[in-house]
Amino acid sequence: MTEILRPIGNISRALDAIANREFQQVQLTKGQYLYLVRVAEHPGIILERLTELLKVDRTTASRAVQKLTTAGLLEKRPDAVNHKIKKLFVTARGAEIYPLVQRENQYSNQVALQGFSSAEAQALAGYLQRVEQNVAADWQAVKQGHSRDY
């Protein structure tokens, strides 16, 4: 079988390490940029949906959101109908940082796709979306307490 997960993992860890280092200048610590971006892209998102987008457990997401809230980058607002539900929004300070994170992402994409034709880049994006969908199904099952049979 062709090994694809190691290179994907290596790419992910390398880019995460780069981003974590570069975002220190705006006081974003380990992986927090991911949460800031998703909330900026989905204003009013709830924690459960955020965990699904990032494929993390609720405790990890809750801790990261709390740190970003304390840092003044995110805020929680009660839902208009159900006050137990807290919706997440980027603050003005978070909105100032968001373009930097977007620029880093665009640059990293550009570097990663050097030497690829437009058609190759599109094909790769499609293949990776399929891989993500395949893995997401297992992630969802394991998250619900099922074991994978291998």
CSV table of N, CA and C in Angstrom, one decimal:
chain,number,residue,atom,x,y,z
A,1,MET,N,0.8,-1.2,0.0
A,1,MET,CA,0.0,0.0,0.0
A,1,MET,C,0.9,1.2,0.0
A,2,THR,N,0.5,2.2,-0.7
A,2,THR,CA,1.2,3.5,-0.8
A,2,THR,C,1.1,4.3,0.5
A,3,GLU,N,2.2,4.7,1.1
A,3,GLU,CA,2.2,5.5,2.3
A,3,GLU,C,2.0,6.9,2.0
A,4,ILE,N,0.8,7.5,2.5
A,4,ILE,CA,0.5,8.9,2.3
A,4,ILE,C,0.5,9.6,3.7
A,5,LEU,N,0.2,8.9,4.7
A,5,LEU,CA,0.0,9.6,6.0
A,5,LEU,C,1.2,10.2,6.6
A,6,ARG,N,2.4,9.6,6.5
A,6,ARG,CA,3.6,10.2,7.0
A,6,ARG,C,3.9,11.5,6.3
A,7,PRO,N,3.9,11.6,5.0
A,7,PRO,CA,4.2,12.9,4.4
A,7,PRO,C,3.2,13.9,4.8
A,8,ILE,N,1.9,13.5,4.9
A,8,ILE,CA,0.9,14.5,5.3
A,8,ILE,C,1.1,15.0,6.7
A,9,GLY,N,1.5,14.1,7.6
A,9,GLY,CA,1.8,14.4,9.0
A,9,GLY,C,3.0,15.3,9.0
A,10,ASN,N,4.1,15.0,8.3
A,10,ASN,CA,5.3,15.8,8.3
A,10,ASN,C,5.0,17.2,7.8
A,11,ILE,N,4.2,17.3,6.7
A,11,ILE,CA,3.8,18.6,6.2
A,11,ILE,C,3.0,19.4,7.3
A,12,SER,N,2.1,18.8,7.9
A,12,SER,CA,1.3,19.4,8.9
A,12,SER,C,2.1,19.9,10.1
A,13,ARG,N,3.0,19.0,10.6
A,13,ARG,CA,3.8,19.4,11.7
A,13,ARG,C,4.8,20.6,11.4
A,14,ALA,N,5.3,20.5,10.2
A,14,ALA,CA,6.3,21.5,9.8
A,14,ALA,C,5.6,22.9,9.6
A,15,LEU,N,4.4,22.9,9.0
A,15,LEU,CA,3.7,24.2,8.8
A,15,LEU,C,3.2,24.7,10.1
A,16,ASP,N,2.8,23.8,11.0
A,16,ASP,CA,2.3,24.2,12.3
A,16,ASP,C,3.4,24.8,13.1
A,17,ALA,N,4.6,24.2,13.1
A,17,ALA,CA,5.7,24.7,13.8
A,17,ALA,C,6.1,26.1,13.3
A,18,ILE,N,6.1,26.3,12.0
A,18,ILE,CA,6.4,27.6,11.4
A,18,ILE,C,5.4,28.6,11.8
A,19,ALA,N,4.1,28.3,11.7
A,19,ALA,CA,3.1,29.2,12.1
A,19,ALA,C,3.2,29.6,13.6
A,20,ASN,N,3.4,28.6,14.4
A,20,ASN,CA,3.5,28.9,15.8
A,20,ASN,C,4.6,29.9,16.1
A,21,ARG,N,5.7,29.7,15.5
A,21,ARG,CA,6.9,30.6,15.7
A,21,ARG,C,6.6,32.0,15.1
A,22,GLU,N,6.0,32.1,14.0
A,22,GLU,CA,5.7,33.4,13.4
A,22,GLU,C,4.6,34.1,14.1
A,23,PHE,N,3.7,33.4,14.6
A,23,PHE,CA,2.5,34.1,15.3
A,23,PHE,C,2.8,34.5,16.7
A,24,GLN,N,4.0,34.2,17.2
A,24,GLN,CA,4.4,34.6,18.6
A,24,GLN,C,4.4,36.1,18.7
A,25,GLN,N,4.7,36.8,17.6
A,25,GLN,CA,4.7,38.2,17.6
A,25,GLN,C,3.3,38.9,17.9
A,26,VAL,N,2.3,38.1,17.7
A,26,VAL,CA,0.9,38.6,18.0
A,26,VAL,C,0.3,37.8,19.1
A,27,GLN,N,1.2,37.2,19.9
A,27,GLN,CA,0.8,36.5,21.1
A,27,GLN,C,-0.2,35.3,20.9
A,28,LEU,N,-0.1,34.7,19.7
A,28,LEU,CA,-0.9,33.5,19.5
A,28,LEU,C,0.1,32.3,19.8
A,29,THR,N,-0.4,31.5,20.7
A,29,THR,CA,0.5,30.3,21.1
A,29,THR,C,0.0,29.1,20.3
A,30,LYS,N,0.6,28.0,20.6
A,30,LYS,CA,0.5,26.7,19.9
A,30,LYS,C,-0.9,26.5,19.4
A,31,GLY,N,-1.0,26.5,18.1
A,31,GLY,CA,-2.3,26.2,17.4
A,31,GLY,C,-3.5,27.1,17.5
A,32,GLN,N,-3.3,28.2,18.3
A,32,GLN,CA,-4.5,29.0,18.5
A,32,GLN,C,-4.9,29.7,17.2
A,33,TYR,N,-4.0,29.9,16.3
A,33,TYR,CA,-4.4,30.6,15.0
A,33,TYR,C,-5.5,29.8,14.3
A,34,LEU,N,-5.5,28.4,14.5
A,34,LEU,CA,-6.5,27.6,13.8
A,34,LEU,C,-7.9,28.0,14.3
A,35,TYR,N,-8.1,28.2,15.6
A,35,TYR,CA,-9.4,28.6,16.2
A,35,TYR,C,-9.8,30.0,15.8
A,36,LEU,N,-8.8,30.9,15.8
A,36,LEU,CA,-9.1,32.3,15.4
A,36,LEU,C,-9.6,32.3,13.9
A,37,VAL,N,-9.0,31.6,13.1
A,37,VAL,CA,-9.4,31.6,11.6
A,37,VAL,C,-10.8,31.0,11.5
A,38,ARG,N,-11.0,29.8,12.1
A,38,ARG,CA,-12.3,29.2,11.9
A,38,ARG,C,-13.5,30.1,12.5
A,39,VAL,N,-13.2,30.7,13.6
A,39,VAL,CA,-14.3,31.6,14.1
A,39,VAL,C,-14.5,32.8,13.2
A,40,ALA,N,-13.4,33.4,12.7
A,40,ALA,CA,-13.5,34.5,11.8
A,40,ALA,C,-14.2,34.1,10.5
A,41,GLU,N,-14.0,32.9,10.0
A,41,GLU,CA,-14.7,32.4,8.8
A,41,GLU,C,-16.2,32.0,9.1
A,42,HIS,N,-16.5,31.7,10.4
A,42,HIS,CA,-17.8,31.3,10.7
A,42,HIS,C,-18.3,32.1,12.0
A,43,PRO,N,-18.6,33.4,11.8
A,43,PRO,CA,-19.0,34.2,13.0
A,43,PRO,C,-20.3,33.6,13.6
A,44,GLY,N,-20.2,33.5,14.9
A,44,GLY,CA,-21.4,32.9,15.6
A,44,GLY,C,-21.4,31.4,15.8
A,45,ILE,N,-20.3,30.8,15.4
A,45,ILE,CA,-20.1,29.3,15.5
A,45,ILE,C,-20.2,28.9,16.9
A,46,ILE,N,-20.7,27.7,17.2
A,46,ILE,CA,-20.7,27.2,18.5
A,46,ILE,C,-19.6,26.2,18.7
A,47,LEU,N,-19.2,25.9,19.9
A,47,LEU,CA,-18.0,25.1,20.2
A,47,LEU,C,-18.1,23.7,19.6
A,48,GLU,N,-19.3,23.1,19.6
A,48,GLU,CA,-19.4,21.8,19.1
A,48,GLU,C,-19.1,21.7,17.6
A,49,ARG,N,-19.5,22.7,16.8
A,49,ARG,CA,-19.3,22.8,15.4
A,49,ARG,C,-17.8,23.1,15.2
A,50,LEU,N,-17.2,23.9,16.0
A,50,LEU,CA,-15.8,24.2,15.9
A,50,LEU,C,-14.9,22.9,16.1
A,51,THR,N,-15.3,22.1,17.0
A,51,THR,CA,-14.6,20.8,17.3
A,51,THR,C,-14.7,19.9,16.0
A,52,GLU,N,-15.8,19.9,15.4
A,52,GLU,CA,-16.0,19.1,14.1
A,52,GLU,C,-15.1,19.7,13.0
A,53,LEU,N,-15.0,21.0,12.9
A,53,LEU,CA,-14.2,21.6,11.8
A,53,LEU,C,-12.7,21.3,12.0
A,54,LEU,N,-12.3,21.4,13.2
A,54,LEU,CA,-10.9,21.2,13.5
A,54,LEU,C,-10.5,19.8,13.8
A,55,LYS,N,-11.5,18.9,14.0
A,55,LYS,CA,-11.2,17.5,14.4
A,55,LYS,C,-10.4,17.4,15.7
A,56,VAL,N,-10.9,18.1,16.7
A,56,VAL,CA,-10.3,18.0,18.0
A,56,VAL,C,-11.4,17.7,19.0
A,57,ASP,N,-11.0,17.3,20.2
A,57,ASP,CA,-12.0,16.9,21.2
A,57,ASP,C,-12.5,18.2,21.9
A,58,ARG,N,-13.6,18.1,22.6
A,58,ARG,CA,-14.3,19.3,23.1
A,58,ARG,C,-13.4,20.0,24.2
A,59,THR,N,-12.7,19.2,25.0
A,59,THR,CA,-11.9,19.8,26.1
A,59,THR,C,-10.8,20.6,25.5
A,60,THR,N,-10.1,20.1,24.4
A,60,THR,CA,-9.0,20.8,23.8
A,60,THR,C,-9.6,22.1,23.2
A,61,ALA,N,-10.7,22.1,22.5
A,61,ALA,CA,-11.3,23.3,21.9
A,61,ALA,C,-11.7,24.3,23.0
A,62,SER,N,-12.3,23.8,24.0
A,62,SER,CA,-12.8,24.6,25.1
A,62,SER,C,-11.6,25.4,25.7
A,63,ARG,N,-10.5,24.7,26.0
A,63,ARG,CA,-9.3,25.3,26.6
A,63,ARG,C,-8.8,26.4,25.6
A,64,ALA,N,-8.7,26.1,24.4
A,64,ALA,CA,-8.1,27.0,23.4
A,64,ALA,C,-9.0,28.3,23.3
A,65,VAL,N,-10.3,28.1,23.2
A,65,VAL,CA,-11.2,29.2,23.1
A,65,VAL,C,-11.2,30.0,24.4
A,66,GLN,N,-11.1,29.4,25.5
A,66,GLN,CA,-11.0,30.2,26.8
A,66,GLN,C,-9.7,31.0,26.8
A,67,LYS,N,-8.6,30.5,26.3
A,67,LYS,CA,-7.3,31.3,26.3
A,67,LYS,C,-7.5,32.4,25.3
A,68,LEU,N,-8.1,32.2,24.2
A,68,LEU,CA,-8.3,33.3,23.2
A,68,LEU,C,-9.2,34.3,23.7
A,69,THR,N,-10.2,33.9,24.5
A,69,THR,CA,-11.2,34.8,25.1
A,69,THR,C,-10.5,35.7,26.1
A,70,THR,N,-9.7,35.1,26.9
A,70,THR,CA,-8.9,35.8,28.0
A,70,THR,C,-7.9,36.8,27.3
A,71,ALA,N,-7.3,36.4,26.2
A,71,ALA,CA,-6.4,37.2,25.5
A,71,ALA,C,-7.1,38.4,24.7
A,72,GLY,N,-8.4,38.3,24.7
A,72,GLY,CA,-9.2,39.4,24.0
A,72,GLY,C,-9.3,39.2,22.5
A,73,LEU,N,-9.1,38.0,22.0
A,73,LEU,CA,-9.2,37.8,20.6
A,73,LEU,C,-10.5,37.2,20.1
A,74,LEU,N,-11.2,36.5,21.0
A,74,LEU,CA,-12.5,36.0,20.8
A,74,LEU,C,-13.4,36.4,21.9
A,75,GLU,N,-14.7,36.4,21.6
A,75,GLU,CA,-15.7,36.6,22.6
A,75,GLU,C,-16.9,35.7,22.5
A,76,LYS,N,-17.5,35.4,23.6
A,76,LYS,CA,-18.6,34.5,23.6
A,76,LYS,C,-19.9,35.4,23.9
A,77,ARG,N,-20.9,35.1,23.1
A,77,ARG,CA,-22.2,35.8,23.2
A,77,ARG,C,-23.3,34.8,23.3
A,78,PRO,N,-24.3,35.0,24.2
A,78,PRO,CA,-25.4,34.1,24.3
A,78,PRO,C,-26.2,34.1,23.1
A,79,ASP,N,-26.8,32.9,22.8
A,79,ASP,CA,-27.7,32.8,21.7
A,79,ASP,C,-29.0,33.6,22.0
A,80,ALA,N,-29.6,34.2,21.0
A,80,ALA,CA,-30.8,35.0,21.3
A,80,ALA,C,-32.0,34.2,21.8
A,81,VAL,N,-32.1,32.9,21.5
A,81,VAL,CA,-33.2,32.1,21.9
A,81,VAL,C,-32.8,31.2,23.1
A,82,ASN,N,-31.7,30.5,23.0
A,82,ASN,CA,-31.3,29.6,24.1
A,82,ASN,C,-30.0,30.2,24.7
A,83,HIS,N,-30.1,30.8,25.9
A,83,HIS,CA,-29.0,31.5,26.5
A,83,HIS,C,-27.9,30.6,27.0
A,84,LYS,N,-28.2,29.3,27.0
A,84,LYS,CA,-27.1,28.3,27.4
A,84,LYS,C,-26.1,28.2,26.3
A,85,ILE,N,-26.6,28.4,25.1
A,85,ILE,CA,-25.7,28.3,23.9
A,85,ILE,C,-24.8,29.6,23.8
A,86,LYS,N,-23.5,29.4,23.7
A,86,LYS,CA,-22.6,30.5,23.6
A,86,LYS,C,-22.1,30.5,22.1
A,87,LYS,N,-22.3,31.6,21.4
A,87,LYS,CA,-21.7,31.7,20.1
A,87,LYS,C,-20.4,32.5,20.2
A,88,LEU,N,-19.5,32.1,19.3
A,88,LEU,CA,-18.2,32.7,19.3
A,88,LEU,C,-18.0,33.7,18.1
A,89,PHE,N,-17.3,34.8,18.5
A,89,PHE,CA,-17.0,35.8,17.5
A,89,PHE,C,-15.6,36.3,17.7
A,90,VAL,N,-15.0,36.8,16.7
A,90,VAL,CA,-13.7,37.5,16.7
A,90,VAL,C,-13.9,38.9,17.3
A,91,THR,N,-13.0,39.3,18.2
A,91,THR,CA,-13.1,40.7,18.7
A,91,THR,C,-12.4,41.6,17.6
A,92,ALA,N,-12.4,42.9,17.9
A,92,ALA,CA,-11.7,43.8,17.0
A,92,ALA,C,-10.2,43.5,17.0
A,93,ARG,N,-9.6,43.2,18.1
A,93,ARG,CA,-8.2,42.8,18.2
A,93,ARG,C,-8.0,41.5,17.4
A,94,GLY,N,-8.9,40.5,17.5
A,94,GLY,CA,-8.7,39.3,16.7
A,94,GLY,C,-8.8,39.6,15.2
A,95,ALA,N,-9.7,40.5,14.8
A,95,ALA,CA,-9.9,40.9,13.4
A,95,ALA,C,-8.7,41.6,12.9
A,96,GLU,N,-7.9,42.2,13.7
A,96,GLU,CA,-6.7,42.9,13.3
A,96,GLU,C,-5.6,41.8,12.9
A,97,ILE,N,-5.6,40.7,13.7
A,97,ILE,CA,-4.6,39.6,13.5
A,97,ILE,C,-5.0,38.7,12.3
A,98,TYR,N,-6.3,38.5,12.1
A,98,TYR,CA,-6.8,37.6,11.1
A,98,TYR,C,-6.1,37.8,9.7
A,99,PRO,N,-5.9,39.0,9.2
A,99,PRO,CA,-5.3,39.1,7.9
A,99,PRO,C,-3.8,38.6,7.8
A,100,LEU,N,-3.1,38.7,9.0
A,100,LEU,CA,-1.8,38.2,9.0
A,100,LEU,C,-1.8,36.6,8.9
A,101,VAL,N,-2.7,36.0,9.6
A,101,VAL,CA,-2.9,34.6,9.5
A,101,VAL,C,-3.3,34.1,8.1
A,102,GLN,N,-4.2,34.9,7.4
A,102,GLN,CA,-4.5,34.6,6.0
A,102,GLN,C,-3.3,34.7,5.1
A,103,ARG,N,-2.5,35.8,5.3
A,103,ARG,CA,-1.3,35.9,4.4
A,103,ARG,C,-0.4,34.8,4.6
A,104,GLU,N,-0.2,34.4,5.9
A,104,GLU,CA,0.7,33.2,6.1
A,104,GLU,C,0.2,32.0,5.4
A,105,ASN,N,-1.1,31.7,5.5
A,105,ASN,CA,-1.7,30.6,4.9
A,105,ASN,C,-1.5,30.6,3.3
A,106,GLN,N,-1.8,31.8,2.7
A,106,GLN,CA,-1.6,31.9,1.3
A,106,GLN,C,-0.2,31.7,0.9
A,107,TYR,N,0.8,32.2,1.7
A,107,TYR,CA,2.2,32.0,1.4
A,107,TYR,C,2.6,30.6,1.5
A,108,SER,N,2.1,29.9,2.6
A,108,SER,CA,2.4,28.5,2.8
A,108,SER,C,1.9,27.6,1.6
A,109,ASN,N,0.6,27.9,1.2
A,109,ASN,CA,0.1,27.2,0.1
A,109,ASN,C,0.9,27.4,-1.2
A,110,GLN,N,1.3,28.7,-1.4
A,110,GLN,CA,2.1,29.0,-2.6
A,110,GLN,C,3.5,28.2,-2.6
A,111,VAL,N,4.1,28.2,-1.4
A,111,VAL,CA,5.4,27.4,-1.3
A,111,VAL,C,5.1,25.9,-1.5
A,112,ALA,N,4.1,25.4,-0.9
A,112,ALA,CA,3.8,24.0,-1.0
A,112,ALA,C,3.5,23.5,-2.4
A,113,LEU,N,2.9,24.4,-3.2
A,113,LEU,CA,2.5,24.1,-4.6
A,113,LEU,C,3.5,24.5,-5.6
A,114,GLN,N,4.7,24.9,-5.2
A,114,GLN,CA,5.8,25.3,-6.2
A,114,GLN,C,6.0,24.1,-7.1
A,115,GLY,N,6.1,24.4,-8.4
A,115,GLY,CA,6.4,23.4,-9.4
A,115,GLY,C,5.2,22.6,-9.8
A,116,PHE,N,4.0,22.9,-9.3
A,116,PHE,CA,2.8,22.2,-9.7
A,116,PHE,C,2.1,23.1,-10.7
A,117,SER,N,1.5,22.5,-11.7
A,117,SER,CA,0.7,23.2,-12.7
A,117,SER,C,-0.6,23.5,-12.0
A,118,SER,N,-1.4,24.3,-12.6
A,118,SER,CA,-2.7,24.7,-12.0
A,118,SER,C,-3.6,23.4,-11.9
A,119,ALA,N,-3.5,22.6,-13.0
A,119,ALA,CA,-4.3,21.4,-13.1
A,119,ALA,C,-3.9,20.4,-12.0
A,120,GLU,N,-2.6,20.3,-11.8
A,120,GLU,CA,-2.0,19.4,-10.8
A,120,GLU,C,-2.5,19.8,-9.4
A,121,ALA,N,-2.4,21.1,-9.1
A,121,ALA,CA,-2.8,21.7,-7.8
A,121,ALA,C,-4.3,21.4,-7.6
A,122,GLN,N,-5.1,21.6,-8.6
A,122,GLN,CA,-6.5,21.3,-8.5
A,122,GLN,C,-6.8,19.8,-8.2
A,123,ALA,N,-6.1,19.0,-8.9
A,123,ALA,CA,-6.2,17.5,-8.7
A,123,ALA,C,-5.8,17.1,-7.3
A,124,LEU,N,-4.7,17.7,-6.8
A,124,LEU,CA,-4.2,17.4,-5.5
A,124,LEU,C,-5.2,17.8,-4.4
A,125,ALA,N,-5.8,19.0,-4.6
A,125,ALA,CA,-6.8,19.5,-3.7
A,125,ALA,C,-8.0,18.6,-3.6
A,126,GLY,N,-8.4,18.1,-4.8
A,126,GLY,CA,-9.5,17.1,-4.8
A,126,GLY,C,-9.2,15.8,-4.1
A,127,TYR,N,-8.0,15.3,-4.4
A,127,TYR,CA,-7.6,14.1,-3.7
A,127,TYR,C,-7.5,14.2,-2.2
A,128,LEU,N,-7.0,15.3,-1.8
A,128,LEU,CA,-6.9,15.6,-0.3
A,128,LEU,C,-8.2,15.7,0.3
A,129,GLN,N,-9.2,16.3,-0.4
A,129,GLN,CA,-10.5,16.4,0.2
A,129,GLN,C,-11.2,15.1,0.3
A,130,ARG,N,-10.9,14.2,-0.7
A,130,ARG,CA,-11.4,12.8,-0.5
A,130,ARG,C,-10.8,12.1,0.6
A,131,VAL,N,-9.5,12.2,0.8
A,131,VAL,CA,-8.8,11.6,1.9
A,131,VAL,C,-9.4,12.2,3.2
A,132,GLU,N,-9.6,13.5,3.3
A,132,GLU,CA,-10.1,14.1,4.5
A,132,GLU,C,-11.5,13.5,4.8
A,133,GLN,N,-12.4,13.3,3.8
A,133,GLN,CA,-13.7,12.8,4.0
A,133,GLN,C,-13.6,11.3,4.5
A,134,ASN,N,-12.7,10.5,3.9
A,134,ASN,CA,-12.5,9.2,4.4
A,134,ASN,C,-12.1,9.1,5.9
A,135,VAL,N,-11.2,9.9,6.2
A,135,VAL,CA,-10.7,9.9,7.6
A,135,VAL,C,-11.7,10.5,8.6
A,136,ALA,N,-12.5,11.5,8.1
A,136,ALA,CA,-13.5,12.1,8.9
A,136,ALA,C,-14.6,11.1,9.4
A,137,ALA,N,-14.9,10.2,8.5
A,137,ALA,CA,-15.9,9.2,8.8
A,137,ALA,C,-15.4,8.3,10.0
A,138,ASP,N,-14.1,7.9,10.0
A,138,ASP,CA,-13.6,7.2,11.1
A,138,ASP,C,-13.5,8.0,12.3
A,139,TRP,N,-13.1,9.3,12.2
A,139,TRP,CA,-13.0,10.2,13.3
A,139,TRP,C,-14.3,10.3,14.0
A,140,GLN,N,-15.4,10.5,13.3
A,140,GLN,CA,-16.7,10.6,13.8
A,140,GLN,C,-17.1,9.3,14.6
A,141,ALA,N,-16.8,8.2,14.0
A,141,ALA,CA,-17.2,6.9,14.6
A,141,ALA,C,-16.4,6.7,15.9
A,142,VAL,N,-15.1,7.0,15.9
A,142,VAL,CA,-14.3,6.8,17.1
A,142,VAL,C,-14.7,7.8,18.2
A,143,LYS,N,-15.0,9.0,17.8
A,143,LYS,CA,-15.5,10.0,18.7
A,143,LYS,C,-16.8,9.6,19.4
A,144,GLN,N,-17.6,8.8,18.8
A,144,GLN,CA,-18.8,8.3,19.3
A,144,GLN,C,-18.6,7.0,20.1
A,145,GLY,N,-17.4,6.6,20.3
A,145,GLY,CA,-17.1,5.4,21.1
A,145,GLY,C,-16.9,4.1,20.4
A,146,HIS,N,-17.0,4.1,19.1
A,146,HIS,CA,-16.8,2.9,18.3
A,146,HIS,C,-15.3,2.6,18.1
A,147,SER,N,-14.9,1.4,17.9
A,147,SER,CA,-13.6,1.0,17.7
A,147,SER,C,-13.5,0.6,16.2
A,148,ARG,N,-12.3,1.0,15.6
A,148,ARG,CA,-12.1,0.6,14.2
A,148,ARG,C,-11.6,-0.9,14.2
A,149,ASP,N,-12.0,-1.6,13.2
A,149,ASP,CA,-11.6,-3.0,13.0
A,149,ASP,C,-10.5,-3.1,12.0
A,150,TYR,N,-9.3,-3.3,12.5
A,150,TYR,CA,-8.1,-3.4,11.6
A,150,TYR,C,-7.2,-4.6,12.0
